[in-house]
Short mmCIF file of C-alpha atoms in Angstrom, two decimals:
data_model
loop_
_atom_site.label_atom_id
_atom_site.label_comp_id
_atom_site.label_asym_id
_atom_site.label_seq_id
_atom_site.Cartn_x
_atom_site.Cartn_y
_atom_site.Cartn_z
CA MET C 1 4.64 25.68 -14.62
CA GLN C 2 4.36 27.76 -11.44
CA LEU C 3 3.82 24.62 -9.38
CA PHE C 4 6.88 23.03 -11.00
CA LEU C 5 9.07 26.03 -10.19
CA GLN C 6 7.89 26.56 -6.62
CA HIS C 7 7.26 23.01 -5.34
CA LYS C 8 10.66 21.36 -4.77
CA PRO C 9 9.51 17.74 -4.16
CA TYR C 10 7.26 17.86 -7.23
CA ARG C 11 10.10 19.34 -9.29
CA VAL C 12 12.47 16.56 -8.23
CA LEU C 13 9.96 13.84 -9.12
CA THR C 14 9.06 15.45 -12.44
CA LEU C 15 12.65 16.00 -13.57
CA SER C 16 13.54 12.43 -12.65
CA ILE C 17 10.60 10.85 -14.47
CA LEU C 18 11.10 13.01 -17.57
CA LEU C 19 14.74 11.95 -17.79
CA GLY C 20 13.60 8.35 -17.41
CA ILE C 21 11.02 8.73 -20.18
CA PHE C 22 13.66 10.31 -22.41
CA GLY C 23 16.05 7.41 -21.80
CA THR C 24 13.38 4.75 -22.33
CA THR C 25 12.32 6.41 -25.58
CA LEU C 26 15.91 6.41 -26.80
CA PHE C 27 16.30 2.73 -25.98
CA ASP C 28 13.02 1.71 -27.62
CA LEU C 29 14.14 3.49 -30.78
CA VAL C 30 17.68 2.12 -30.86
CA SER C 31 16.52 -1.44 -30.13
CA VAL C 32 14.38 -1.37 -33.28
CA LEU C 33 17.20 0.17 -35.35
CA TYR C 34 19.63 -2.40 -33.98
CA ALA C 35 17.20 -5.18 -34.91
CA ALA C 36 17.57 -4.15 -38.57
CA THR C 37 21.23 -5.26 -38.45
CA PHE C 38 20.31 -8.91 -37.82
CA PRO C 39 19.68 -11.61 -40.43
CA ASN C 40 16.08 -11.38 -41.70
CA PRO C 41 15.68 -7.75 -40.58
CA GLU C 42 11.94 -7.62 -41.37
CA LEU C 43 11.24 -10.35 -38.81
CA ALA C 44 13.67 -8.87 -36.30
CA VAL C 45 12.16 -5.38 -36.52
CA GLY C 46 8.64 -6.82 -36.26
CA LEU C 47 9.56 -8.71 -33.08
CA ALA C 48 11.36 -5.70 -31.60
CA SER C 49 8.34 -3.47 -32.26
CA LEU C 50 6.02 -6.08 -30.74
CA ILE C 51 8.13 -6.32 -27.60
CA THR C 52 8.05 -2.53 -27.27
CA SER C 53 4.23 -2.62 -27.19
CA LEU C 54 3.82 -5.79 -25.12
CA PRO C 55 4.57 -4.28 -21.66
CA TYR C 56 1.39 -2.18 -21.86
CA VAL C 57 -0.59 -5.43 -21.62
CA PHE C 58 0.85 -5.92 -18.13
CA ASP C 59 0.45 -2.28 -17.15
CA PHE C 60 -2.37 -2.90 -14.69
CA ILE C 61 -0.32 -5.60 -12.92
CA VAL C 62 2.67 -3.27 -12.64
CA GLY C 63 0.47 -0.53 -11.23
CA TYR C 64 -1.04 -2.92 -8.70
CA VAL C 65 2.38 -4.06 -7.47
CA SER C 66 3.76 -0.51 -7.28
CA ASP C 67 0.89 0.55 -5.03
CA ARG C 68 2.16 -1.90 -2.44
CA ALA C 69 5.79 -0.77 -2.40
CA SER C 70 6.84 -0.15 1.21
CA ASN C 71 9.34 2.56 0.25
CA SER C 72 8.50 4.12 -3.11
CA PHE C 73 11.38 6.60 -3.16
CA LYS C 74 14.02 3.99 -2.37
CA ALA C 75 12.47 1.68 -4.97
CA MET C 76 12.79 4.41 -7.62
CA LYS C 77 16.50 4.81 -6.90
CA LEU C 78 17.11 1.07 -7.04
CA VAL C 79 15.22 0.84 -10.32
CA ARG C 80 17.46 3.50 -11.85
CA TRP C 81 20.52 1.40 -11.00
CA LEU C 82 18.86 -1.66 -12.50
CA GLN C 83 18.10 0.24 -15.70
CA MET C 84 21.68 1.46 -15.97
CA SER C 85 22.90 -2.13 -15.58
CA LEU C 86 20.55 -3.31 -18.33
CA TYR C 87 21.81 -0.69 -20.78
CA VAL C 88 25.45 -1.47 -20.01
CA PHE C 89 24.64 -5.13 -20.74
CA PHE C 90 22.94 -4.08 -23.97
CA GLY C 91 26.04 -2.11 -24.97
CA VAL C 92 28.22 -5.17 -24.41
CA LEU C 93 25.86 -7.29 -26.53
CA THR C 94 26.17 -4.86 -29.45
CA LEU C 95 29.90 -5.63 -29.54
CA LEU C 96 29.17 -9.31 -30.22
CA LYS C 97 28.38 -10.90 -33.55
CA PRO C 98 24.65 -10.36 -34.31
CA THR C 99 23.15 -13.82 -33.81
CA TRP C 100 19.63 -14.82 -32.87
CA TRP C 101 20.74 -15.67 -29.32
CA VAL C 102 22.04 -12.12 -28.94
CA PHE C 103 18.79 -10.82 -30.39
CA VAL C 104 16.72 -12.79 -27.85
CA LEU C 105 18.74 -11.20 -25.04
CA VAL C 106 18.18 -7.75 -26.56
CA LEU C 107 14.43 -8.42 -26.69
CA ALA C 108 14.51 -9.50 -23.03
CA ILE C 109 16.34 -6.30 -22.06
CA ASN C 110 13.84 -4.24 -24.04
CA PHE C 111 10.88 -5.90 -22.34
CA MET C 112 12.40 -5.54 -18.87
CA SER C 113 13.30 -1.91 -19.57
CA ASP C 114 9.72 -0.99 -20.47
CA ILE C 115 8.22 -2.92 -17.55
CA ILE C 116 10.63 -1.24 -15.13
CA GLY C 117 9.94 2.14 -16.71
CA ASN C 118 6.20 1.69 -16.17
CA TYR C 119 6.83 0.57 -12.59
CA THR C 120 8.86 3.73 -11.94
CA ALA C 121 6.10 5.89 -13.42
CA TYR C 122 3.55 4.41 -11.00
CA LEU C 123 5.91 4.87 -8.04
CA ASN C 124 6.40 8.47 -9.12
CA LEU C 125 2.64 8.99 -9.35
CA SER C 126 2.16 7.55 -5.85
CA LEU C 127 4.75 9.94 -4.42
CA ASN C 128 3.20 12.88 -6.24
CA ARG C 129 -0.12 12.09 -4.64
CA ARG C 130 1.52 12.30 -1.22
CA VAL C 131 3.57 15.48 -1.66
CA VAL C 132 1.22 17.60 -3.79
CA ALA C 133 -1.84 19.20 -2.20
CA GLU C 134 -5.14 17.70 -3.31
CA GLU C 135 -6.32 20.94 -4.94
CA ASN C 136 -3.15 21.03 -7.08
CA PHE C 137 -2.92 17.34 -7.92
CA SER C 138 -4.86 17.48 -11.20
CA LEU C 139 -2.72 20.41 -12.35
CA ALA C 140 0.44 18.56 -11.39
CA ILE C 141 -0.50 15.40 -13.30
CA SER C 142 -1.66 17.37 -16.34
CA PHE C 143 1.65 19.25 -16.49
CA ARG C 144 3.62 16.02 -16.13
CA LYS C 145 1.57 14.30 -18.81
CA GLY C 146 2.03 17.17 -21.24
CA MET C 147 5.77 17.31 -20.62
CA SER C 148 6.00 13.51 -20.98
CA ASN C 149 4.45 13.71 -24.44
CA ILE C 150 6.88 16.46 -25.46
CA VAL C 151 9.87 14.52 -24.11
CA THR C 152 8.75 11.36 -25.92
CA LEU C 153 8.55 13.19 -29.24
CA ALA C 154 11.86 14.94 -28.61
CA GLY C 155 13.47 11.64 -27.62
CA LYS C 156 12.60 10.05 -30.95
CA SER C 157 14.02 12.98 -32.91
CA VAL C 158 17.16 13.23 -30.77
CA GLY C 159 17.63 9.46 -30.94
CA VAL C 160 17.59 9.40 -34.74
CA MET C 161 20.05 12.30 -34.97
CA LEU C 162 22.28 10.86 -32.26
CA ILE C 163 22.59 7.40 -33.80
CA ALA C 164 23.42 9.05 -37.13
CA LEU C 165 26.11 11.25 -35.54
CA LEU C 166 27.56 8.17 -33.84
CA ALA C 167 27.65 6.34 -37.20
CA HIS C 168 25.39 3.61 -35.77
CA ASN C 169 27.77 2.87 -32.92
CA TYR C 170 25.24 1.20 -30.62
CA PHE C 171 27.75 0.72 -27.81
CA LEU C 172 28.36 4.47 -27.47
CA PHE C 173 24.63 5.06 -27.77
CA ALA C 174 24.03 2.67 -24.87
CA LEU C 175 26.61 4.49 -22.74
CA ILE C 176 24.91 7.82 -23.44
CA ASN C 177 21.63 6.25 -22.39
CA VAL C 178 23.27 5.09 -19.16
CA LEU C 179 24.30 8.70 -18.50
CA VAL C 180 20.68 9.83 -18.96
CA PHE C 181 19.52 7.43 -16.26
CA LEU C 182 22.47 8.36 -14.07
CA ALA C 183 21.26 11.96 -14.28
CA SER C 184 17.77 10.80 -13.29
CA TYR C 185 19.23 8.96 -10.30
CA LEU C 186 21.31 11.96 -9.24
CA VAL C 187 18.22 14.18 -9.29
CA LEU C 188 16.56 11.77 -6.86
CA ARG C 189 19.70 11.49 -4.77
CA ARG C 190 20.03 15.24 -4.41
CA GLY C 191 16.39 15.65 -3.38
CA GLN C 192 16.30 12.63 -1.07
CA LYS C 193 15.96 14.63 2.15
CA LEU C 194 12.69 16.10 0.89
CA PHE C 195 11.12 12.62 1.04
CA ASP C 196 12.71 11.06 4.13
CA TYR C 197 9.60 11.67 6.21
CA LEU C 198 7.34 9.80 3.75
CA ASN C 199 8.82 6.33 3.66
CA GLU C 200 9.91 4.28 6.63
CA PRO C 201 10.74 0.73 5.53
CA VAL C 202 9.39 -1.97 7.79
CA PRO C 203 11.71 -5.02 7.97
CA GLU C 204 10.01 -8.38 7.40
CA SER C 205 11.13 -11.92 8.03
CA LYS C 206 11.27 -14.45 5.18
CA GLU C 207 8.02 -16.01 6.44
CA GLN C 208 6.32 -12.63 6.46
CA GLN C 209 7.60 -11.88 2.95
CA ALA C 210 6.22 -15.20 1.67
CA GLU C 211 2.86 -14.52 3.30
CA SER C 212 2.82 -10.99 1.89
CA LEU C 213 3.50 -12.30 -1.63
CA LYS C 214 0.76 -14.92 -1.32
CA ALA C 215 -1.70 -12.33 0.02
CA LEU C 216 -0.71 -9.91 -2.76
CA ILE C 217 -1.44 -12.47 -5.49
CA CYS C 218 -4.77 -13.47 -3.97
CA GLN C 219 -5.84 -9.87 -3.46
CA PHE C 220 -4.77 -9.00 -7.00
CA VAL C 221 -6.90 -11.77 -8.52
CA LYS C 222 -9.85 -10.79 -6.34
CA ASP C 223 -9.57 -7.08 -7.20
CA THR C 224 -9.17 -7.83 -10.91
CA ILE C 225 -12.36 -9.90 -11.00
CA THR C 226 -14.25 -7.28 -9.01
CA ASN C 227 -13.06 -4.40 -11.19
CA PHE C 228 -13.77 -6.25 -14.44
CA THR C 229 -17.27 -7.14 -13.25
CA PHE C 230 -17.96 -3.54 -12.34
CA LEU C 231 -16.52 -2.26 -15.63
CA LYS C 232 -18.64 -4.70 -17.62
CA SER C 233 -21.75 -3.54 -15.78
CA GLN C 234 -21.09 0.01 -17.00
CA SER C 235 -21.77 -0.61 -20.68
CA SER C 236 -20.89 2.89 -21.94
CA ILE C 237 -17.54 2.96 -20.13
CA PHE C 238 -16.79 -0.65 -21.09
CA ASN C 239 -17.44 0.07 -24.78
CA LEU C 240 -15.24 3.17 -24.62
CA VAL C 241 -12.40 1.17 -23.07
CA MET C 242 -12.70 -1.51 -25.76
CA ILE C 243 -12.66 1.08 -28.56
CA TYR C 244 -9.67 2.86 -27.05
CA SER C 245 -7.78 -0.42 -26.60
CA SER C 246 -8.53 -1.46 -30.19
CA MET C 247 -7.30 1.88 -31.51
CA ASN C 248 -4.02 1.55 -29.59
CA LEU C 249 -3.59 -2.01 -30.88
CA LEU C 250 -4.17 -0.94 -34.48
CA SER C 251 -1.82 2.03 -34.08
CA SER C 252 0.98 -0.23 -32.82
CA ALA C 253 0.37 -2.67 -35.65
CA MET C 254 0.46 0.09 -38.27
CA THR C 255 3.78 1.39 -36.95
CA THR C 256 5.31 -2.07 -37.06
CA LEU C 257 4.02 -2.77 -40.57
CA LEU C 258 5.33 0.59 -41.80
CA MET C 259 8.83 -0.13 -40.51
CA ILE C 260 8.83 -3.61 -42.04
CA TYR C 261 7.67 -2.15 -45.37
CA LEU C 262 10.42 0.49 -45.36
CA LEU C 263 13.01 -2.21 -44.73
CA SER C 264 11.71 -4.28 -47.62
CA VAL C 265 11.96 -1.37 -50.08
CA LYS C 266 15.13 -1.61 -52.07
#
């Protein structure tokens, strides 16, 4: 807590990411609740819950790409605008008749929202590593992780109460979510000068961008194979990773099945 209060760049990054986590949690919740309004709600809720969990499969790819961002702080601000645009689009969709085409678009927004949220988290982590002293880094990440868990739990509770107070008006809920991400953006905007010295974008030609993308894909495949080979050679760590992954998979499945069961109860 002392680091949070005294370290301005760390405070800016932490406040911004916590607001983002709060907004993403609200959207994940409301997307599942909104799915229950479609024909065949059991199937719709099951698909919505699956989409909410699916982005974690691509987490390592997102982390790899974020590590190669030329201007992490600028990227975070742009992502906030993209997220606000997605939630405005979602709000407009809720005004339309609930058809399966609308539902597919909602699923796409949900998937993109979670992928972008994970991308922002990795950008935030990269910036934290650069602004926080090495001896304080573990403390900084532990505090952020703990606060993230609290915000996630609070977001679910607030989301349920909010959608009830709004009488299931998903359009107004989407606008409130937009305001949450606008607040996150404004936190970054206000603290921008604290990070100007970190990122200096290097302009690239179209040919250089194409070569960079090709090199990025090749390097990603190479690093993935190398890391997996190393992980497999460490049997104890590999087994632990497999157990942890299986537990997360089962946990996600249980949550989805519980929601489908509750919907089927008359």
